[in-house]
Structures are given as structure tokens and as C-alpha cells.
Short mmCIF file of C-alpha atoms and ligand atoms in Angstrom, two decimals:
data_model
loop_
_atom_site.label_atom_id
_atom_site.label_comp_id
_atom_site.label_asym_id
_atom_site.label_seq_id
_atom_site.Cartn_x
_atom_site.Cartn_y
_atom_site.Cartn_z
CA MET A 1 -28.47 23.76 -15.97
CA SER A 2 -29.76 25.90 -13.25
CA LYS A 3 -27.91 25.75 -9.77
CA SER A 4 -29.88 23.49 -7.25
CA ASN A 5 -29.48 23.10 -3.52
CA ARG A 6 -27.53 19.77 -2.89
CA PRO A 7 -27.10 18.60 0.09
CA ASN A 8 -23.96 18.80 1.70
CA ALA A 9 -22.16 15.46 0.19
CA ASN A 10 -21.88 13.15 3.19
CA PRO A 11 -18.31 11.45 2.92
CA GLN A 12 -19.13 9.19 6.30
CA THR A 13 -21.86 7.09 3.95
CA CYS A 14 -19.92 6.94 0.42
CA SER A 15 -18.73 3.32 1.42
CA THR A 16 -19.50 0.97 -1.35
CA LYS A 17 -21.07 -2.17 -1.05
CA ASP A 18 -18.15 -4.11 -1.84
CA LEU A 19 -19.11 -7.66 -0.03
CA HIS A 20 -16.93 -10.51 -0.57
CA TYR A 21 -18.01 -14.50 -1.02
CA ILE A 22 -15.38 -16.89 -0.01
CA THR A 23 -15.86 -19.63 -2.11
CA SER A 24 -13.23 -21.94 -1.01
CA ASP A 25 -14.50 -24.40 1.76
CA LYS A 26 -12.70 -23.08 4.54
CA PRO A 27 -14.08 -22.67 8.07
CA VAL A 28 -15.70 -19.65 8.14
CA PHE A 29 -17.47 -17.03 10.52
CA SER A 30 -21.03 -15.96 9.33
CA CYS A 31 -23.35 -12.98 10.35
CA LYS A 32 -26.15 -14.56 12.06
CA ASN A 33 -28.65 -12.40 10.86
CA CYS A 34 -27.70 -12.35 6.67
CA SER A 35 -24.98 -15.28 6.59
CA ILE A 36 -22.60 -13.29 4.58
CA VAL A 37 -19.06 -14.19 5.63
CA ILE A 38 -17.48 -11.87 7.88
CA GLY A 39 -14.06 -14.01 8.58
CA LEU A 40 -11.84 -16.96 8.43
CA GLN A 41 -11.51 -19.40 11.50
CA ASP A 42 -8.17 -19.28 10.35
CA GLU A 43 -7.87 -15.82 11.66
CA LEU A 44 -8.95 -16.51 14.98
CA CYS A 45 -6.64 -15.19 17.63
CA SER A 46 -8.36 -16.80 21.07
CA LYS A 47 -11.33 -17.58 22.23
CA GLY A 48 -11.38 -17.01 26.02
CA PHE A 49 -12.70 -13.17 25.72
CA THR A 50 -16.19 -12.29 26.94
CA GLY A 51 -18.58 -9.64 25.32
CA GLY A 52 -21.54 -7.84 25.93
CA SER A 53 -23.60 -10.75 25.50
CA GLY A 54 -21.67 -13.58 26.87
CA ARG A 55 -18.83 -15.60 25.03
CA ALA A 56 -17.05 -13.51 22.20
CA PHE A 57 -13.66 -14.38 19.90
CA LEU A 58 -10.37 -12.72 19.32
CA ILE A 59 -10.34 -12.80 15.67
CA ASN A 60 -7.00 -10.88 13.28
CA SER A 61 -9.51 -9.63 10.24
CA THR A 62 -12.83 -9.32 9.11
CA ILE A 63 -14.51 -9.22 5.70
CA ASN A 64 -17.95 -7.78 5.03
CA THR A 65 -17.70 -5.30 8.21
CA ASN A 66 -18.11 -1.75 8.55
CA LEU A 67 -16.93 0.34 11.74
CA GLY A 68 -18.93 2.35 13.73
CA LYS A 69 -18.07 5.51 16.04
CA LYS A 70 -15.31 5.20 18.19
CA GLU A 71 -15.43 5.46 21.40
CA GLU A 72 -13.95 4.74 25.02
CA ARG A 73 -14.97 1.70 26.95
CA LYS A 74 -13.65 1.32 30.66
CA LEU A 75 -12.73 -2.14 31.22
CA ILE A 76 -11.65 -4.13 33.59
CA THR A 77 -8.15 -3.94 32.19
CA GLY A 78 -8.37 -0.13 31.43
CA THR A 79 -9.52 2.30 29.03
CA HIS A 80 -9.73 0.61 25.75
CA THR A 81 -10.55 3.03 22.62
CA CYS A 82 -12.83 0.74 20.36
CA ALA A 83 -15.54 1.03 17.65
CA ASP A 84 -18.27 -1.06 16.95
CA LEU A 85 -18.28 -4.01 14.23
CA LEU A 86 -21.41 -3.74 12.19
CA CYS A 87 -22.04 -6.23 8.97
CA ALA A 88 -21.86 -4.43 5.67
CA SER A 89 -24.47 -6.39 3.86
CA CYS A 90 -27.24 -5.96 7.00
CA GLY A 91 -26.28 -3.49 9.28
CA SER A 92 -26.00 -6.01 12.32
CA SER A 93 -23.79 -5.21 15.30
CA LEU A 94 -21.27 -8.07 15.66
CA GLY A 95 -18.60 -6.83 18.18
CA TRP A 96 -16.20 -4.03 17.85
CA LYS A 97 -12.92 -3.40 16.99
CA TYR A 98 -9.87 -2.30 19.41
CA LEU A 99 -8.04 0.81 18.55
CA LYS A 100 -6.16 1.57 21.39
CA THR A 101 -5.21 -0.45 24.30
CA PRO A 102 -3.94 1.25 27.77
CA SER A 103 -1.17 -0.50 28.25
CA ASP A 104 1.95 -3.09 26.58
CA ASP A 105 0.41 -5.70 27.75
CA GLN A 106 -3.08 -5.19 25.92
CA LYS A 107 -1.46 -4.21 23.16
CA TYR A 108 -1.55 -7.83 21.21
CA LYS A 109 -5.55 -6.25 20.82
CA GLU A 110 -4.98 -3.25 18.90
CA ASN A 111 -6.53 -3.34 15.21
CA ARG A 112 -7.64 -6.93 16.09
CA PHE A 113 -11.55 -7.59 16.42
CA ILE A 114 -14.00 -8.80 19.02
CA LEU A 115 -16.44 -11.38 17.57
CA GLU A 116 -19.46 -11.77 20.01
CA GLN A 117 -20.42 -15.74 19.83
CA ALA A 118 -24.39 -14.75 20.02
CA LYS A 119 -24.15 -12.63 17.10
CA ILE A 120 -22.24 -14.95 14.23
CA VAL A 121 -22.55 -18.51 13.23
CA LYS A 122 -19.62 -20.77 12.94
CA GLU A 123 -19.66 -22.81 9.89
CA ASN A 124 -17.53 -25.78 9.56
CA ASN A 125 -17.06 -27.04 6.09
CA TRP A 126 -15.66 -30.50 6.58
ZN1 LIG B 201 -25.69 -9.50 8.50
#
């Protein structure tokens, strides 16, 4: 085998497409674009948030999501370090994750996720 000029391996794009499906009848949030489940409504922390496009939910955990670039956002409550939250299936933007918050009274948001209501579907399986 001769040496080929391989492009540099790009570790940032080597995520495996490991998607999860919820088979139970728990109420879930799913991606508005591709309908994959992105979180359990059980994990919901607060509904009183405002995102870029209106109402948003704060949730403890998500599934089938990827994080985008880390960035600092200046909010009314101070400078937060956030990363975009993207659907792992279709790549749509769903909201963001709080990585670092400016003060103790904001700390409850750290490592939690904002889901923008306009980007997701709330599915109630009665
Ligand atoms: Zn999607």
C-alpha cells in the first residue's frame, strides 16, 4: 500500500449516529422537524423561560442531541456560557445548554438545557 495523502482526521465530526428511541408511553418532547424524541417530559425543570423565538422549557437532560459551539451570551441575568443544542438526527437547532452561569442564584441552570417551544413538539401519550 502506498502512502496516500490522508486529510487530517477530524475528531469533532466523528460522533456516531447512535439514536435512541423511547418505546414506553411516557410523555416526551420531540424534534419538530424530524419527530425524533429529544427528551422526557419527566425531566422538565421549568416552563417559565423565554428563548430566542418565544417560550422555552428548562430540562434536566436530553437524548439524541449534539452540542454546537460554546459561546458567551449576555443575558439580563449576566454573562452565561452556552452551547447550541442541535438535533442529532436532522441537525435542527432546538435551543441551548447552559455550561456556566455568572452567579450562584443562576447555578441551577448549569448543565441543563433550554428547549425552545417553537422548535419542539410536546407529545402527550395519554
Ligand atoms: Zn430533528
